[in-house]
GROMACS .gro file of N, CA and C in nm:
model
  450
    1UNK      N    1   0.104  -0.126   0.018
    1UNK     CA    2   0.001   0.015  -0.011
    1UNK      C    3   0.075   0.133  -0.003
    2UNK      N    4   0.057   0.244  -0.066
    2UNK     CA    5   0.126   0.352  -0.087
    2UNK      C    6   0.095   0.427   0.055
    3UNK      N    7   0.240   0.494   0.085
    3UNK     CA    8   0.243   0.578   0.233
    3UNK      C    9   0.268   0.698   0.221
    4UNK      N   10   0.208   0.781   0.293
    4UNK     CA   11   0.215   0.938   0.273
    4UNK      C   12   0.220   0.970   0.451
    5UNK      N   13   0.331   1.058   0.441
    5UNK     CA   14   0.367   1.098   0.583
    5UNK      C   15   0.308   1.238   0.570
    6UNK      N   16   0.261   1.288   0.700
    6UNK     CA   17   0.231   1.437   0.683
    6UNK      C   18   0.307   1.471   0.805
    7UNK      N   19   0.403   1.578   0.806
    7UNK     CA   20   0.480   1.652   0.894
    7UNK      C   21   0.387   1.771   0.937
    8UNK      N   22   0.385   1.763   1.071
    8UNK     CA   23   0.299   1.894   1.098
    8UNK      C   24   0.376   1.968   1.196
    9UNK      N   25   0.345   2.129   1.137
    9UNK     CA   26   0.437   2.223   1.273
    9UNK      C   27   0.299   2.322   1.277
   10UNK      N   28   0.277   2.332   1.411
   10UNK     CA   29   0.184   2.385   1.438
   10UNK      C   30   0.176   2.439   1.607
   11UNK      N   31   0.128   2.547   1.610
   11UNK     CA   32   0.115   2.642   1.774
   11UNK      C   33   0.001   2.614   1.838
   12UNK      N   34  -0.099   2.639   1.760
   12UNK     CA   35  -0.232   2.635   1.815
   12UNK      C   36  -0.343   2.512   1.778
   13UNK      N   37  -0.246   2.424   1.680
   13UNK     CA   38  -0.338   2.316   1.631
   13UNK      C   39  -0.409   2.347   1.493
   14UNK      N   40  -0.411   2.449   1.418
   14UNK     CA   41  -0.445   2.460   1.308
   14UNK      C   42  -0.412   2.381   1.220
   15UNK      N   43  -0.288   2.345   1.200
   15UNK     CA   44  -0.202   2.267   1.087
   15UNK      C   45  -0.208   2.137   1.108
   16UNK      N   46  -0.257   2.114   1.275
   16UNK     CA   47  -0.322   1.960   1.290
   16UNK      C   48  -0.455   1.935   1.234
   17UNK      N   49  -0.533   2.027   1.252
   17UNK     CA   50  -0.640   1.998   1.218
   17UNK      C   51  -0.631   1.996   1.041
   18UNK      N   52  -0.589   2.052   0.982
   18UNK     CA   53  -0.569   2.031   0.850
   18UNK      C   54  -0.519   1.902   0.802
   19UNK      N   55  -0.422   1.857   0.878
   19UNK     CA   56  -0.360   1.709   0.849
   19UNK      C   57  -0.472   1.620   0.886
   20UNK      N   58  -0.532   1.631   1.000
   20UNK     CA   59  -0.648   1.526   1.036
   20UNK      C   60  -0.785   1.533   0.966
   21UNK      N   61  -0.794   1.667   0.876
   21UNK     CA   62  -0.911   1.657   0.807
   21UNK      C   63  -0.893   1.612   0.639
   22UNK      N   64  -0.742   1.615   0.611
   22UNK     CA   65  -0.723   1.559   0.457
   22UNK      C   66  -0.688   1.403   0.492
   23UNK      N   67  -0.666   1.344   0.607
   23UNK     CA   68  -0.619   1.234   0.647
   23UNK      C   69  -0.718   1.109   0.557
   24UNK      N   70  -0.873   1.131   0.606
   24UNK     CA   71  -0.964   1.035   0.566
   24UNK      C   72  -0.951   1.041   0.392
   25UNK      N   73  -0.967   1.158   0.337
   25UNK     CA   74  -0.957   1.189   0.216
   25UNK      C   75  -0.850   1.081   0.103
   26UNK      N   76  -0.741   1.096   0.202
   26UNK     CA   77  -0.624   1.016   0.138
   26UNK      C   78  -0.628   0.873   0.155
   27UNK      N   79  -0.680   0.834   0.268
   27UNK     CA   80  -0.717   0.708   0.318
   27UNK      C   81  -0.841   0.648   0.203
   28UNK      N   82  -0.919   0.724   0.176
   28UNK     CA   83  -1.025   0.703   0.064
   28UNK      C   84  -0.991   0.663  -0.073
   29UNK      N   85  -0.865   0.728  -0.115
   29UNK     CA   86  -0.810   0.683  -0.231
   29UNK      C   87  -0.658   0.583  -0.225
   30UNK      N   88  -0.675   0.522  -0.080
   30UNK     CA   89  -0.606   0.381  -0.084
   30UNK      C   90  -0.457   0.434  -0.025
   31UNK      N   91  -0.424   0.534   0.035
   31UNK     CA   92  -0.296   0.561   0.080
   31UNK      C   93  -0.287   0.514   0.227
   32UNK      N   94  -0.197   0.488   0.282
   32UNK     CA   95  -0.181   0.447   0.438
   32UNK      C   96  -0.120   0.589   0.472
   33UNK      N   97  -0.160   0.664   0.601
   33UNK     CA   98  -0.116   0.798   0.641
   33UNK      C   99  -0.084   0.786   0.775
   34UNK      N  100   0.015   0.855   0.756
   34UNK     CA  101   0.108   0.865   0.919
   34UNK      C  102   0.127   1.008   0.916
   35UNK      N  103   0.061   1.097   1.063
   35UNK     CA  104   0.070   1.230   1.068
   35UNK      C  105   0.174   1.207   1.231
   36UNK      N  106   0.282   1.290   1.192
   36UNK     CA  107   0.366   1.335   1.326
   36UNK      C  108   0.401   1.490   1.339
   37UNK      N  109   0.365   1.538   1.463
   37UNK     CA  110   0.410   1.656   1.513
   37UNK      C  111   0.560   1.679   1.527
   38UNK      N  112   0.637   1.573   1.536
   38UNK     CA  113   0.760   1.539   1.584
   38UNK      C  114   0.853   1.510   1.443
   39UNK      N  115   0.879   1.568   1.336
   39UNK     CA  116   0.933   1.520   1.226
   39UNK      C  117   1.094   1.515   1.225
   40UNK      N  118   1.132   1.407   1.138
   40UNK     CA  119   1.264   1.413   1.168
   40UNK      C  120   1.325   1.370   1.039
   41UNK      N  121   1.456   1.423   1.007
   41UNK     CA  122   1.508   1.387   0.874
   41UNK      C  123   1.507   1.229   0.811
   42UNK      N  124   1.508   1.130   0.894
   42UNK     CA  125   1.445   1.015   0.838
   42UNK      C  126   1.321   0.992   0.764
   43UNK      N  127   1.262   1.093   0.808
   43UNK     CA  128   1.095   1.070   0.742
   43UNK      C  129   1.113   1.120   0.611
   44UNK      N  130   1.230   1.192   0.571
   44UNK     CA  131   1.251   1.255   0.412
   44UNK      C  132   1.299   1.141   0.352
   45UNK      N  133   1.369   1.038   0.419
   45UNK     CA  134   1.469   0.975   0.356
   45UNK      C  135   1.400   0.818   0.363
   46UNK      N  136   1.325   0.784   0.443
   46UNK     CA  137   1.225   0.665   0.450
   46UNK      C  138   1.155   0.599   0.293
   47UNK      N  139   1.240   0.497   0.254
   47UNK     CA  140   1.205   0.457   0.140
   47UNK      C  141   1.048   0.388   0.123
   48UNK      N  142   0.983   0.373   0.228
   48UNK     CA  143   0.866   0.326   0.223
   48UNK      C  144   0.724   0.458   0.222
   49UNK      N  145   0.798   0.585   0.233
   49UNK     CA  146   0.710   0.680   0.175
   49UNK      C  147   0.693   0.711   0.044
   50UNK      N  148   0.550   0.709  -0.015
   50UNK     CA  149   0.560   0.768  -0.125
   50UNK      C  150   0.569   0.895  -0.159
   51UNK      N  151   0.524   0.949  -0.065
   51UNK     CA  152   0.570   1.114  -0.068
   51UNK      C  153   0.505   1.174   0.062
   52UNK      N  154   0.569   1.307   0.097
   52UNK     CA  155   0.538   1.376   0.219
   52UNK      C  156   0.482   1.511   0.194
   53UNK      N  157   0.379   1.494   0.297
   53UNK     CA  158   0.319   1.656   0.303
   53UNK      C  159   0.347   1.710   0.397
   54UNK      N  160   0.363   1.833   0.384
   54UNK     CA  161   0.402   1.934   0.519
   54UNK      C  162   0.276   2.030   0.527
   55UNK      N  163   0.240   2.037   0.650
   55UNK     CA  164   0.102   2.098   0.712
   55UNK      C  165   0.172   2.194   0.820
   56UNK      N  166   0.217   2.316   0.800
   56UNK     CA  167   0.301   2.405   0.863
   56UNK      C  168   0.238   2.560   0.874
   57UNK      N  169   0.238   2.592   1.010
   57UNK     CA  170   0.178   2.717   1.046
   57UNK      C  171   0.341   2.845   1.022
   58UNK      N  172   0.257   2.954   1.017
   58UNK     CA  173   0.375   3.060   1.047
   58UNK      C  174   0.364   3.120   1.170
   59UNK      N  175   0.496   3.155   1.242
   59UNK     CA  176   0.452   3.216   1.366
   59UNK      C  177   0.536   3.340   1.379
   60UNK      N  178   0.555   3.417   1.481
   60UNK     CA  179   0.616   3.558   1.477
   60UNK      C  180   0.625   3.626   1.361
   61UNK      N  181   0.743   3.641   1.345
   61UNK     CA  182   0.811   3.713   1.219
   61UNK      C  183   0.871   3.639   1.127
   62UNK      N  184   0.763   3.540   1.061
   62UNK     CA  185   0.777   3.431   0.976
   62UNK      C  186   0.840   3.305   1.002
   63UNK      N  187   0.838   3.271   1.121
   63UNK     CA  188   0.904   3.159   1.193
   63UNK      C  189   0.824   3.035   1.193
   64UNK      N  190   0.935   2.910   1.229
   64UNK     CA  191   0.860   2.782   1.217
   64UNK      C  192   0.812   2.748   1.372
   65UNK      N  193   0.667   2.695   1.384
   65UNK     CA  194   0.665   2.627   1.534
   65UNK      C  195   0.749   2.562   1.604
   66UNK      N  196   0.752   2.599   1.738
   66UNK     CA  197   0.862   2.528   1.821
   66UNK      C  198   0.844   2.378   1.786
   67UNK      N  199   0.947   2.311   1.784
   67UNK     CA  200   0.957   2.182   1.750
   67UNK      C  201   0.988   2.159   1.569
   68UNK      N  202   0.883   2.238   1.504
   68UNK     CA  203   0.933   2.207   1.367
   68UNK      C  204   1.050   2.293   1.333
   69UNK      N  205   1.098   2.404   1.398
   69UNK     CA  206   1.226   2.458   1.361
   69UNK      C  207   1.346   2.368   1.385
   70UNK      N  208   1.338   2.285   1.478
   70UNK     CA  209   1.465   2.195   1.490
   70UNK      C  210   1.481   2.103   1.375
   71UNK      N  211   1.354   2.051   1.308
   71UNK     CA  212   1.342   1.945   1.208
   71UNK      C  213   1.431   2.035   1.094
   72UNK      N  214   1.374   2.179   1.057
   72UNK     CA  215   1.417   2.250   0.942
   72UNK      C  216   1.553   2.271   0.956
   73UNK      N  217   1.615   2.343   1.063
   73UNK     CA  218   1.752   2.367   1.102
   73UNK      C  219   1.845   2.239   1.066
   74UNK      N  220   1.810   2.137   1.128
   74UNK     CA  221   1.852   1.974   1.097
   74UNK      C  222   1.889   1.973   0.944
   75UNK      N  223   1.754   1.972   0.874
   75UNK     CA  224   1.766   1.956   0.737
   75UNK      C  225   1.879   2.080   0.672
   76UNK      N  226   1.868   2.189   0.715
   76UNK     CA  227   1.962   2.300   0.646
   76UNK      C  228   2.116   2.271   0.694
   77UNK      N  229   2.128   2.242   0.808
   77UNK     CA  230   2.292   2.202   0.871
   77UNK      C  231   2.326   2.070   0.811
   78UNK      N  232   2.230   1.995   0.785
   78UNK     CA  233   2.312   1.821   0.749
   78UNK      C  234   2.280   1.835   0.601
   79UNK      N  235   2.178   1.861   0.549
   79UNK     CA  236   2.138   1.840   0.444
   79UNK      C  237   2.135   1.704   0.405
   80UNK      N  238   2.039   1.665   0.296
   80UNK     CA  239   2.019   1.548   0.248
   80UNK      C  240   2.008   1.535   0.091
   81UNK      N  241   2.002   1.391   0.034
   81UNK     CA  242   2.011   1.387  -0.110
   81UNK      C  243   1.864   1.337  -0.118
   82UNK      N  244   1.773   1.436  -0.165
   82UNK     CA  245   1.607   1.396  -0.172
   82UNK      C  246   1.587   1.382  -0.319
   83UNK      N  247   1.674   1.357  -0.401
   83UNK     CA  248   1.601   1.352  -0.536
   83UNK      C  249   1.515   1.230  -0.557
   84UNK      N  250   1.467   1.144  -0.487
   84UNK     CA  251   1.358   1.047  -0.467
   84UNK      C  252   1.237   1.087  -0.401
   85UNK      N  253   1.232   1.212  -0.338
   85UNK     CA  254   1.137   1.256  -0.259
   85UNK      C  255   1.017   1.319  -0.347
   86UNK      N  256   0.899   1.302  -0.330
   86UNK     CA  257   0.778   1.392  -0.393
   86UNK      C  258   0.713   1.446  -0.279
   87UNK      N  259   0.672   1.569  -0.260
   87UNK     CA  260   0.641   1.645  -0.179
   87UNK      C  261   0.482   1.712  -0.184
   88UNK      N  262   0.451   1.773  -0.067
   88UNK     CA  263   0.326   1.910  -0.119
   88UNK      C  264   0.359   1.965   0.016
   89UNK      N  265   0.302   2.094   0.007
   89UNK     CA  266   0.302   2.200   0.143
   89UNK      C  267   0.177   2.279   0.140
   90UNK      N  268   0.144   2.236   0.283
   90UNK     CA  269   0.011   2.344   0.310
   90UNK      C  270   0.049   2.412   0.399
   91UNK      N  271   0.090   2.560   0.374
   91UNK     CA  272   0.112   2.670   0.469
   91UNK      C  273   0.005   2.754   0.513
   92UNK      N  274  -0.001   2.789   0.662
   92UNK     CA  275  -0.105   2.833   0.724
   92UNK      C  276  -0.051   2.962   0.754
   93UNK      N  277  -0.114   3.083   0.750
   93UNK     CA  278  -0.061   3.212   0.782
   93UNK      C  279  -0.203   3.325   0.806
   94UNK      N  280  -0.104   3.415   0.822
   94UNK     CA  281  -0.211   3.572   0.849
   94UNK      C  282  -0.176   3.689   0.726
   95UNK      N  283  -0.251   3.715   0.633
   95UNK     CA  284  -0.195   3.811   0.543
   95UNK      C  285  -0.168   3.942   0.585
   96UNK      N  286  -0.207   3.966   0.744
   96UNK     CA  287  -0.190   4.111   0.775
   96UNK      C  288  -0.048   4.113   0.806
   97UNK      N  289   0.021   3.983   0.799
   97UNK     CA  290   0.180   3.981   0.813
   97UNK      C  291   0.220   3.995   0.671
   98UNK      N  292   0.217   4.110   0.595
   98UNK     CA  293   0.266   4.100   0.463
   98UNK      C  294   0.371   4.037   0.407
   99UNK      N  295   0.482   4.078   0.451
   99UNK     CA  296   0.580   4.017   0.412
   99UNK      C  297   0.647   3.872   0.446
  100UNK      N  298   0.606   3.846   0.562
  100UNK     CA  299   0.585   3.700   0.599
  100UNK      C  300   0.514   3.613   0.601
  101UNK      N  301   0.400   3.658   0.533
  101UNK     CA  302   0.252   3.571   0.516
  101UNK      C  303   0.317   3.415   0.473
  102UNK      N  304   0.266   3.300   0.545
  102UNK     CA  305   0.304   3.163   0.505
  102UNK      C  306   0.466   3.152   0.494
  103UNK      N  307   0.536   3.241   0.536
  103UNK     CA  308   0.683   3.202   0.504
  103UNK      C  309   0.756   3.063   0.599
  104UNK      N  310   0.688   3.017   0.666
  104UNK     CA  311   0.752   2.914   0.710
  104UNK      C  312   0.690   2.808   0.624
  105UNK      N  313   0.621   2.804   0.530
  105UNK     CA  314   0.585   2.716   0.416
  105UNK      C  315   0.646   2.735   0.298
  106UNK      N  316   0.695   2.876   0.252
  106UNK     CA  317   0.779   2.904   0.189
  106UNK      C  318   0.946   2.828   0.195
  107UNK      N  319   0.994   2.859   0.346
  107UNK     CA  320   1.109   2.822   0.367
  107UNK      C  321   1.158   2.654   0.358
  108UNK      N  322   1.013   2.580   0.420
  108UNK     CA  323   1.052   2.475   0.389
  108UNK      C  324   1.043   2.402   0.243
  109UNK      N  325   0.940   2.462   0.138
  109UNK     CA  326   0.938   2.450   0.042
  109UNK      C  327   1.072   2.454  -0.040
  110UNK      N  328   1.117   2.581  -0.033
  110UNK     CA  329   1.244   2.614  -0.085
  110UNK      C  330   1.379   2.492  -0.057
  111UNK      N  331   1.347   2.484   0.061
  111UNK     CA  332   1.485   2.370   0.120
  111UNK      C  333   1.466   2.240   0.056
  112UNK      N  334   1.339   2.187   0.063
  112UNK     CA  335   1.312   2.042   0.023
  112UNK      C  336   1.348   2.080  -0.133
  113UNK      N  337   1.320   2.162  -0.226
  113UNK     CA  338   1.349   2.165  -0.352
  113UNK      C  339   1.517   2.164  -0.365
  114UNK      N  340   1.567   2.259  -0.275
  114UNK     CA  341   1.681   2.313  -0.283
  114UNK      C  342   1.812   2.162  -0.303
  115UNK      N  343   1.756   2.070  -0.218
  115UNK     CA  344   1.822   1.911  -0.192
  115UNK      C  345   1.750   1.820  -0.280
  116UNK      N  346   1.671   1.874  -0.370
  116UNK     CA  347   1.637   1.764  -0.512
  116UNK      C  348   1.505   1.724  -0.497
  117UNK      N  349   1.444   1.737  -0.407
  117UNK     CA  350   1.280   1.680  -0.383
  117UNK      C  351   1.169   1.741  -0.499
  118UNK      N  352   1.107   1.686  -0.539
  118UNK     CA  353   0.989   1.763  -0.643
  118UNK      C  354   0.863   1.779  -0.592
  119UNK      N  355   0.820   1.873  -0.558
  119UNK     CA  356   0.706   1.959  -0.542
  119UNK      C  357   0.602   1.892  -0.626
  120UNK      N  358   0.493   1.836  -0.587
  120UNK     CA  359   0.398   1.806  -0.660
  120UNK      C  360   0.302   1.896  -0.660
  121UNK      N  361   0.231   1.943  -0.773
  121UNK     CA  362   0.129   2.062  -0.758
  121UNK      C  363   0.220   2.201  -0.716
  122UNK      N  364   0.124   2.298  -0.689
  122UNK     CA  365   0.123   2.422  -0.603
  122UNK      C  366   0.139   2.396  -0.494
  123UNK      N  367   0.223   2.473  -0.375
  123UNK     CA  368   0.210   2.510  -0.265
  123UNK      C  369   0.086   2.573  -0.228
  124UNK      N  370  -0.001   2.550  -0.135
  124UNK     CA  371  -0.131   2.618  -0.061
  124UNK      C  372  -0.083   2.690   0.040
  125UNK      N  373  -0.106   2.806   0.020
  125UNK     CA  374  -0.119   2.885   0.107
  125UNK      C  375  -0.231   2.931   0.172
  126UNK      N  376  -0.277   2.920   0.286
  126UNK     CA  377  -0.418   2.949   0.360
  126UNK      C  378  -0.406   3.072   0.459
  127UNK      N  379  -0.486   3.171   0.409
  127UNK     CA  380  -0.500   3.301   0.478
  127UNK      C  381  -0.636   3.311   0.601
  128UNK      N  382  -0.534   3.282   0.684
  128UNK     CA  383  -0.649   3.279   0.816
  128UNK      C  384  -0.715   3.408   0.806
  129UNK      N  385  -0.718   3.498   0.764
  129UNK     CA  386  -0.803   3.610   0.750
  129UNK      C  387  -0.907   3.596   0.659
  130UNK      N  388  -0.874   3.514   0.572
  130UNK     CA  389  -0.991   3.452   0.473
  130UNK      C  390  -1.067   3.328   0.511
  131UNK      N  391  -0.986   3.231   0.564
  131UNK     CA  392  -1.067   3.100   0.590
  131UNK      C  393  -1.072   3.103   0.746
  132UNK      N  394  -1.135   3.085   0.809
  132UNK     CA  395  -1.153   3.044   0.949
  132UNK      C  396  -1.159   2.917   0.959
  133UNK      N  397  -1.211   2.811   0.857
  133UNK     CA  398  -1.152   2.651   0.882
  133UNK      C  399  -1.069   2.651   0.760
  134UNK      N  400  -0.957   2.615   0.797
  134UNK     CA  401  -0.846   2.628   0.694
  134UNK      C  402  -0.854   2.456   0.668
  135UNK      N  403  -0.956   2.349   0.684
  135UNK     CA  404  -0.952   2.234   0.628
  135UNK      C  405  -1.011   2.255   0.491
  136UNK      N  406  -1.144   2.337   0.469
  136UNK     CA  407  -1.214   2.353   0.376
  136UNK      C  408  -1.106   2.370   0.229
  137UNK      N  409  -1.034   2.462   0.208
  137UNK     CA  410  -0.942   2.464   0.116
  137UNK      C  411  -0.837   2.372   0.102
  138UNK      N  412  -0.832   2.294   0.225
  138UNK     CA  413  -0.714   2.196   0.213
  138UNK      C  414  -0.760   2.073   0.116
  139UNK      N  415  -0.917   2.027   0.157
  139UNK     CA  416  -0.961   1.927   0.100
  139UNK      C  417  -0.966   1.982  -0.045
  140UNK      N  418  -1.021   2.058  -0.095
  140UNK     CA  419  -1.014   2.052  -0.221
  140UNK      C  420  -0.887   2.079  -0.305
  141UNK      N  421  -0.774   2.145  -0.226
  141UNK     CA  422  -0.616   2.107  -0.273
  141UNK      C  423  -0.598   1.981  -0.268
  142UNK      N  424  -0.614   1.884  -0.188
  142UNK     CA  425  -0.574   1.770  -0.162
  142UNK      C  426  -0.607   1.668  -0.287
  143UNK      N  427  -0.735   1.716  -0.334
  143UNK     CA  428  -0.808   1.596  -0.409
  143UNK      C  429  -0.707   1.634  -0.584
  144UNK      N  430  -0.669   1.773  -0.573
  144UNK     CA  431  -0.599   1.799  -0.710
  144UNK      C  432  -0.476   1.733  -0.689
  145UNK      N  433  -0.408   1.736  -0.543
  145UNK     CA  434  -0.249   1.702  -0.538
  145UNK      C  435  -0.274   1.544  -0.563
  146UNK      N  436  -0.353   1.437  -0.525
  146UNK     CA  437  -0.374   1.318  -0.533
  146UNK      C  438  -0.347   1.297  -0.676
  147UNK      N  439  -0.406   1.368  -0.768
  147UNK     CA  440  -0.421   1.339  -0.905
  147UNK      C  441  -0.280   1.356  -0.961
  148UNK      N  442  -0.218   1.468  -0.911
  148UNK     CA  443  -0.070   1.484  -0.967
  148UNK      C  444   0.030   1.351  -0.927
  149UNK      N  445   0.010   1.317  -0.824
  149UNK     CA  446   0.092   1.273  -0.746
  149UNK      C  447   0.110   1.121  -0.832
  150UNK      N  448  -0.001   1.092  -0.884
  150UNK     CA  449   0.021   0.933  -0.964
  150UNK      C  450   0.117   0.935  -1.052
   0.00000   0.00000   0.00000
């Protein structure tokens, strides 16, 4: 069975809610789905993963949530050969923070691409000022993402 791992970076639970909301959609399409809020570099190199999804919120001035920043900085410091990896990014933010809107999602997207991973489809940036419930746009996006994953 094809496996998708969702790596979550959250402070108040919104990014986890998104991961939990899209999990049944992925399972209905035949994927085994694992969600973790404690990502490690081994998640990116695990050959059992068909793809990785990142669901991450932006905090402060474009920062990662606590815990997820350790993962990002480990990847940045140690690097990895990710030519085998397919991934998607769901970034949550608030557009009133103009220059740092969804910055955490952009940062993780850029570093995965830098190490050779292939993004499937476009990154989804969800604006909390526009969507009170981030699950709705995420479900629409995941439907399209899975068709491109094949």
